Short mmCIF file of C-alpha atoms in Angstrom, two decimals:
data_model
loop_
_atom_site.label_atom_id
_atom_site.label_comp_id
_atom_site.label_asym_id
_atom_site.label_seq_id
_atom_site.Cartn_x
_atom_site.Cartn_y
_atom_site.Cartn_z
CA UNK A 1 -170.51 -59.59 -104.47
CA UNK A 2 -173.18 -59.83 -106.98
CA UNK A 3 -175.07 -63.01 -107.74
CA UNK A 4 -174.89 -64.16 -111.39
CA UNK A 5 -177.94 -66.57 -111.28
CA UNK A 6 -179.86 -68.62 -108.49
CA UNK A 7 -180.48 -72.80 -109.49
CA UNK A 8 -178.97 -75.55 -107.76
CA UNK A 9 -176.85 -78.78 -107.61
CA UNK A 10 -178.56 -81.68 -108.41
CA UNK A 11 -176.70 -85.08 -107.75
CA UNK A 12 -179.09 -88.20 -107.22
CA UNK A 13 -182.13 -87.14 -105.76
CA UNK A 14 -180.51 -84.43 -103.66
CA UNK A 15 -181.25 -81.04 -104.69
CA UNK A 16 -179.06 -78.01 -103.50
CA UNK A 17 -180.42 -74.47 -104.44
CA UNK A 18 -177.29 -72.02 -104.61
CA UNK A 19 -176.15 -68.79 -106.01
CA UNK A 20 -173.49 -68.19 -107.93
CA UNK A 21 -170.74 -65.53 -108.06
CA UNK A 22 -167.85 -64.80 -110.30
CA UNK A 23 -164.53 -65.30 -107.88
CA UNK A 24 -162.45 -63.14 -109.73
CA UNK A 25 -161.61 -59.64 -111.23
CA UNK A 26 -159.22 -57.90 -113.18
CA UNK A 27 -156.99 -55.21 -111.34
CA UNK A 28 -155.91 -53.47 -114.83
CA UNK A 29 -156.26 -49.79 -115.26
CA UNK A 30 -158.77 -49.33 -117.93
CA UNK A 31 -157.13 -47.20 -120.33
CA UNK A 32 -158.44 -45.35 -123.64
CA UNK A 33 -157.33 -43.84 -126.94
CA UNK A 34 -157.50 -39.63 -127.29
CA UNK A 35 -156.45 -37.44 -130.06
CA UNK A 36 -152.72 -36.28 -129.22
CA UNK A 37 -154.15 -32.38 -129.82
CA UNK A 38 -157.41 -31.89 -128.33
CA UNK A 39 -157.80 -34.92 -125.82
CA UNK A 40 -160.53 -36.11 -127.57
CA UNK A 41 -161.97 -39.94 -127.07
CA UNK A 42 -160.88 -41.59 -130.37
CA UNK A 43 -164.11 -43.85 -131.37
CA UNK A 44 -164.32 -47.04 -134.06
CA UNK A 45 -167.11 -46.98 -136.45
CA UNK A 46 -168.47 -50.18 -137.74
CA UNK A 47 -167.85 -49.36 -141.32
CA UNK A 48 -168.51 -51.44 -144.12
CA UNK A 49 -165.64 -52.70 -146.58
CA UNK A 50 -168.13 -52.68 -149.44
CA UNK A 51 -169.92 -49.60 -149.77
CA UNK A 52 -168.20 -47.93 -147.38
CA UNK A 53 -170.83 -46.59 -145.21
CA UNK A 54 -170.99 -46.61 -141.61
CA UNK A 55 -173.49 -49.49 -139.81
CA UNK A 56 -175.50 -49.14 -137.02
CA UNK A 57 -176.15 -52.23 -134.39
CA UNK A 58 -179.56 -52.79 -135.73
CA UNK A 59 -178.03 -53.79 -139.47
CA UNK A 60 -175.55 -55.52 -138.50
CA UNK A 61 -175.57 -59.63 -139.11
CA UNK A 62 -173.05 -62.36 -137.34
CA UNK A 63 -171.16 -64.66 -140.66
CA UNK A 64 -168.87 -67.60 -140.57
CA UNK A 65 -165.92 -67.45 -143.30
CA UNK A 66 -164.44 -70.42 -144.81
CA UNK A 67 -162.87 -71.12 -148.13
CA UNK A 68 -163.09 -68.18 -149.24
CA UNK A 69 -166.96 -68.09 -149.23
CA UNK A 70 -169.10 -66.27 -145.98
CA UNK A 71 -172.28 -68.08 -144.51
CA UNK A 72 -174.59 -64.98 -143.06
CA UNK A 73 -176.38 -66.05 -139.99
CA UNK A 74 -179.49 -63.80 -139.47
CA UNK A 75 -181.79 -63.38 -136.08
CA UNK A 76 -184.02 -65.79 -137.22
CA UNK A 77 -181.88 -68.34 -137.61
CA UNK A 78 -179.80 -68.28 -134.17
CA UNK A 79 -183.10 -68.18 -132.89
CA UNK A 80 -184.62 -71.00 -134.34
CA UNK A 81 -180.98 -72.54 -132.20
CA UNK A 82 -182.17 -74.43 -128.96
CA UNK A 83 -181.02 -71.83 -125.92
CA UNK A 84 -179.83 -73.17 -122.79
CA UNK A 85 -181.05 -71.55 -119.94
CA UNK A 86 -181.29 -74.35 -117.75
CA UNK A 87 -180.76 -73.08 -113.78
CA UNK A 88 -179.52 -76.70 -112.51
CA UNK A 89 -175.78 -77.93 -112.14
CA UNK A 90 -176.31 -81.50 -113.18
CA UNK A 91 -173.38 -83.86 -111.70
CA UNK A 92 -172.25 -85.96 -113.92
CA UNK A 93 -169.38 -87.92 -112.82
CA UNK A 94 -167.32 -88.08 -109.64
CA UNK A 95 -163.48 -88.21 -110.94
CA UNK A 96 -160.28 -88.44 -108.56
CA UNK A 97 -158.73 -85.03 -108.33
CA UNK A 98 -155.33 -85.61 -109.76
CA UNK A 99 -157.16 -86.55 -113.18
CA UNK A 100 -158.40 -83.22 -113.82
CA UNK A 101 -155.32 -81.17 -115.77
CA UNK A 102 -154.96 -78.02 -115.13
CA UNK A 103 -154.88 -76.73 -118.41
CA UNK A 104 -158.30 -77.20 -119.26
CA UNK A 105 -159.47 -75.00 -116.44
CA UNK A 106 -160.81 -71.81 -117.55
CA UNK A 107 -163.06 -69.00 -115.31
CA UNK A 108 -164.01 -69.87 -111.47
CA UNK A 109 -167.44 -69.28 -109.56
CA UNK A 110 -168.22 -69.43 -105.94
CA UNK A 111 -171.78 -71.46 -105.19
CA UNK A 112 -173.12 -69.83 -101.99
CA UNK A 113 -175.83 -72.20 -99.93
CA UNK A 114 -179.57 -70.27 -100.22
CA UNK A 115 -182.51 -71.08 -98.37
CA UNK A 116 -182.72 -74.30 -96.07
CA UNK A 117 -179.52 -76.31 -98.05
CA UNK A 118 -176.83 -75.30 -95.74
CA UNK A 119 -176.69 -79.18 -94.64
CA UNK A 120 -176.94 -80.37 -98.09
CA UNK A 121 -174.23 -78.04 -99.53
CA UNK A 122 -172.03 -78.95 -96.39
CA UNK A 123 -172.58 -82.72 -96.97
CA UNK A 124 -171.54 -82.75 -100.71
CA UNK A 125 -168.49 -80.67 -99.85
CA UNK A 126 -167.75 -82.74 -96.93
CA UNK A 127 -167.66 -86.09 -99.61
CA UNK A 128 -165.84 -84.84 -102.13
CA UNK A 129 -163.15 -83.23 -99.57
CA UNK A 130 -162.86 -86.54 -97.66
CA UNK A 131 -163.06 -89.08 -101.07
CA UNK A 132 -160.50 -86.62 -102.80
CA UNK A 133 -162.87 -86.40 -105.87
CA UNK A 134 -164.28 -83.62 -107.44
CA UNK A 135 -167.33 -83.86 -109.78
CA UNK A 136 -167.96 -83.17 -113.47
CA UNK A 137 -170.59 -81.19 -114.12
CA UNK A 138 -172.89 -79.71 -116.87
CA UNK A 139 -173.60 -75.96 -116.30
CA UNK A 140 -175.44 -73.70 -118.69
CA UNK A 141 -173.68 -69.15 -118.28
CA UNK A 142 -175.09 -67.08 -120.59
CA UNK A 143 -177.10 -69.51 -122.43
CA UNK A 144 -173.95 -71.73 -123.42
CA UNK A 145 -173.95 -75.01 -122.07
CA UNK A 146 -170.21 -75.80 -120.70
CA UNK A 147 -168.52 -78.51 -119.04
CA UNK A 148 -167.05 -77.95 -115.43
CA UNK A 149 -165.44 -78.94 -112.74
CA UNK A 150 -167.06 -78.73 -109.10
CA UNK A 151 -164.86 -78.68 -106.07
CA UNK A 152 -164.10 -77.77 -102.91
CA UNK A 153 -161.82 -74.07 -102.28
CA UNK A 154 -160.99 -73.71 -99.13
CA UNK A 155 -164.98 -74.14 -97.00
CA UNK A 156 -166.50 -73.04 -100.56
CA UNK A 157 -167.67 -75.05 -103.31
CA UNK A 158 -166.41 -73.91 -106.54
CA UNK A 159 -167.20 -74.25 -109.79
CA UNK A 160 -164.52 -74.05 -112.93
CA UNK A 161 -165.67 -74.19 -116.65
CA UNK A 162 -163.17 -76.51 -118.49
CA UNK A 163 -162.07 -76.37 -122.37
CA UNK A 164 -163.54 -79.22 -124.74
CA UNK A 165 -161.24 -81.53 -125.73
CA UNK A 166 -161.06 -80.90 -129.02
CA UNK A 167 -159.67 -76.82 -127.55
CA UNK A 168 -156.67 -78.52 -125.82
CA UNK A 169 -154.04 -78.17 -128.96
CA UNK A 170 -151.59 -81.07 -128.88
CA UNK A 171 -147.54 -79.76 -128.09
CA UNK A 172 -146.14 -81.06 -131.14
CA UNK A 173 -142.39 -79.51 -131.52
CA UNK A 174 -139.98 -81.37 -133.64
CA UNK A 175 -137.33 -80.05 -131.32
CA UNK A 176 -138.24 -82.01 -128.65
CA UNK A 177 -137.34 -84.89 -130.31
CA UNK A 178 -133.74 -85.15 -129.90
CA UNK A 179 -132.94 -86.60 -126.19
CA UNK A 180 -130.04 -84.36 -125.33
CA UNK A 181 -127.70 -85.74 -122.75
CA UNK A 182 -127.78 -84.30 -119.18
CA UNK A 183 -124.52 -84.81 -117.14
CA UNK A 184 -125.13 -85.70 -113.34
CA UNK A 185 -123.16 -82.51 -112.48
CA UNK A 186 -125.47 -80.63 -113.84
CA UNK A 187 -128.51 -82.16 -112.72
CA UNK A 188 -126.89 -81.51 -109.22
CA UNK A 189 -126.57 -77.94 -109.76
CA UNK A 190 -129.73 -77.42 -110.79
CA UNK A 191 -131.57 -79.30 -107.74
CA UNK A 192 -129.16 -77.16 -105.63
CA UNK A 193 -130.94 -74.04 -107.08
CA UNK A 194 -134.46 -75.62 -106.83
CA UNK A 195 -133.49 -76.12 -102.76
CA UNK A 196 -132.26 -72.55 -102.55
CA UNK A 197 -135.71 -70.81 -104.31
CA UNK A 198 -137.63 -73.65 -102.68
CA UNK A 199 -140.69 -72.20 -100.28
CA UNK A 200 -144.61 -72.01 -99.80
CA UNK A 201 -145.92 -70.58 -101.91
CA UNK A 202 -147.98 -66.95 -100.43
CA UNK A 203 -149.34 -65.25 -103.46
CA UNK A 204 -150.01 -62.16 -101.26
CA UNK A 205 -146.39 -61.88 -101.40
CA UNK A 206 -146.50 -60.67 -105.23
CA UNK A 207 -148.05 -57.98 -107.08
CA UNK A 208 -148.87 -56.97 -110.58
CA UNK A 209 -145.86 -54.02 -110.52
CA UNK A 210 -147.01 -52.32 -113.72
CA UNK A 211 -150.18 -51.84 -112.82
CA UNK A 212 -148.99 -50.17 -109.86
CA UNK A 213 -147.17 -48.49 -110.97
CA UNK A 214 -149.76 -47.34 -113.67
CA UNK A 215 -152.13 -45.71 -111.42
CA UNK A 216 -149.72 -44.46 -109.03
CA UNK A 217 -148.76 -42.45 -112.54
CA UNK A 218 -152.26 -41.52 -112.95
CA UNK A 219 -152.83 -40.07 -109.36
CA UNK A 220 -149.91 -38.03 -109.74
CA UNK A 221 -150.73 -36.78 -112.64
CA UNK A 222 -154.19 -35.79 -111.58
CA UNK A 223 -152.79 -34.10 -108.35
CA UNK A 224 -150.47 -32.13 -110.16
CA UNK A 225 -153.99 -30.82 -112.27
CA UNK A 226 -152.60 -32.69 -115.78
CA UNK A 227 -155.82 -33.44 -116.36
CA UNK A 228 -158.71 -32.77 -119.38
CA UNK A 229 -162.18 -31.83 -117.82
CA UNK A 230 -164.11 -34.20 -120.50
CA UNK A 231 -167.39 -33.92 -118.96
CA UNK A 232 -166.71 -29.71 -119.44
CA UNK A 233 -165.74 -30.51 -122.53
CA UNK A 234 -166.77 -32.74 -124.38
CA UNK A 235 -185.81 -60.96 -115.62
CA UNK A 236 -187.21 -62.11 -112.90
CA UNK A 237 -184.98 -64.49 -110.47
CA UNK A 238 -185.15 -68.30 -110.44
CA UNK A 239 -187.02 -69.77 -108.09
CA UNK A 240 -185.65 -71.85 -105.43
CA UNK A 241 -185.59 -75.34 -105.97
CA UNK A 242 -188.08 -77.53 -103.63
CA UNK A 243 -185.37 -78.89 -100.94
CA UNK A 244 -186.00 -83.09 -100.36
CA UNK A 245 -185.62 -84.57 -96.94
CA UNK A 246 -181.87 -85.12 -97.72
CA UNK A 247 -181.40 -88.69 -95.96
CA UNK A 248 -184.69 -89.51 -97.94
CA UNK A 249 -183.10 -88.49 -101.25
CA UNK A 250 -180.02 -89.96 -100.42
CA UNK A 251 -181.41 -93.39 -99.81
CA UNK A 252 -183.48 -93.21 -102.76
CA UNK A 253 -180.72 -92.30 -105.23
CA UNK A 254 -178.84 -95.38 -103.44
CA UNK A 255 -182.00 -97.80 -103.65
CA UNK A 256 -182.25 -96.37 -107.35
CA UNK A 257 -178.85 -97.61 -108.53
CA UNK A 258 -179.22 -100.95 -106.81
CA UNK A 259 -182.00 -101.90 -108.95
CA UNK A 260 -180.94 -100.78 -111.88
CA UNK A 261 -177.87 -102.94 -111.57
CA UNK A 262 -180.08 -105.57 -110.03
CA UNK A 263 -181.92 -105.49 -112.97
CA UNK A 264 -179.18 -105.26 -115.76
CA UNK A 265 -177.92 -108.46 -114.11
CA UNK A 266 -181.00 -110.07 -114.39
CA UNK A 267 -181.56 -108.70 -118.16
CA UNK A 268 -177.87 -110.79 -118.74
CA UNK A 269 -178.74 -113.67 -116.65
CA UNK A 270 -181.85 -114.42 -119.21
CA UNK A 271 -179.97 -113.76 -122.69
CA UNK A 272 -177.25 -116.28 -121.38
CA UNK A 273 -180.26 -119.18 -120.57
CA UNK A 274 -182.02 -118.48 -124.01
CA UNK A 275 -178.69 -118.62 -125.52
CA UNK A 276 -178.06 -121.76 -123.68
#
């Protein structure tokens, strides 16, 4: 595998330089268009509705439509748009497990331990293993900050981007309203079936059986010769991040948020004498 970028974890004090990696692929058979005569690769131009003519990249300008009326966004301006290209996962929050909803889950990365952080990447996947809790985090993939989970797959810390909340569309069906009337019978029966189908769950077990079935097509077709001879015819790496002693940043990240507490308690102590 490939490494996307280099950066590192960064809870408390502790510093953990890492790469990451995209942990999964598609398995579709790439297919194109061709002319039904000739075999020929069918092509879109990036034609204009106005006069017309066809655009190259270079004159081409992103828009947002609303209402009726369009709001043209040059270079200059999404330039002049702060870029994120920040090389640090920045915990945020440790959350119990069972909060995080599956639905908001979107694309999963490995994080792979570089340099000398093999203890500290073992240590933060021991915690959140043993604690059941698995860490919010701010991570910034092709200069778009997201939000994301960071947890533990199998002895491999993972990271997951996650949907905003305002992306998670509410199920609102007016059908679901009515509180139909299940009969105990029936309820039976339908545990019964559960039991029956009822298993582990092995996902090597199952395959994708049109795409198999796809390129076994394909191959056959290309052993029997059915097949157009088109080509006859037709920045620098992050550096990694300095490593602390990691008991030295752990105890300073601890003695950090006991005096800012101790401190917040003596802030309230004072407002309640004055106010006294």
């Amino acid at each position: 595998m490939r490494a996307m970028w280099k950066g590192s974890i960064a809870f408390g004090l502790v510093n953990v330089p890492v790469k990451l990696y995209s942990a999964t692929e598609t398995h579709d058979v790439r297919l194109h268009q061709v002319h039904d005569e000739d075999g020929g690769r069918i092509r879109y131009q990036r034609k204009c509705e106005v006069c017309g003519e066809v655009v190259a990249y270079a004159n081409i300008d992103k828009a947002y439509e609303e209402d009726g009326k369009t709001v043209v966004l040059r270079d200059d301006d999404l330039a002049a748009l702060p870029v994120e290209r920040s090389r640090e996962i920045e915990v945020v929050q440790f959350v119990p497990s069972k909060q995080i909803d599956p639905i908001r889950l979107e694309k999963s990365y490995y994080l792979e331990p570089t340099g000398s952080a093999l203890k500290a990447y073992t240590l933060l996947r021991r915690v959140l293993d043993e604690t059941a809790r698995t860490a919010i985090v701010r991570i910034s993939i092709r200069q778009r900050q997201r939000l994301a989970v960071l947890r533990v797959h199998d002895d491999v810390l993972m990271v997951q981007t996650m949907l905003w909340d305002d992306e998670i569309r509410a199920a609102e069906f007016a059908s679901l309203d009515e509180k139909p009337r299940i009969p105990a019978k029936e309820l039976d029966l339908a545990k019964a079936i559960v039991d029956q189908l009822s298993g582990d769950f092995a996902p090597d077990e199952y395959q994708d059986d049109y795409q198999v079935q796809l390129r076994q097509l394909v191959e056959a077709k290309l052993e029997q010769g059915d097949a157009i001879d088109t080509a006859a015819t037709f920045g620098e790496p992050a550096e990694e991040a300095e490593v602390l002693d990691l008991m030295e940043a752990l105890q300073r990240s601890v003695e950090r948020r006991k005096a800012g507490a101790a401190k917040g308690t003596k802030d309230s102590g004072s407002k309640r004498s004055k106010s006294a």
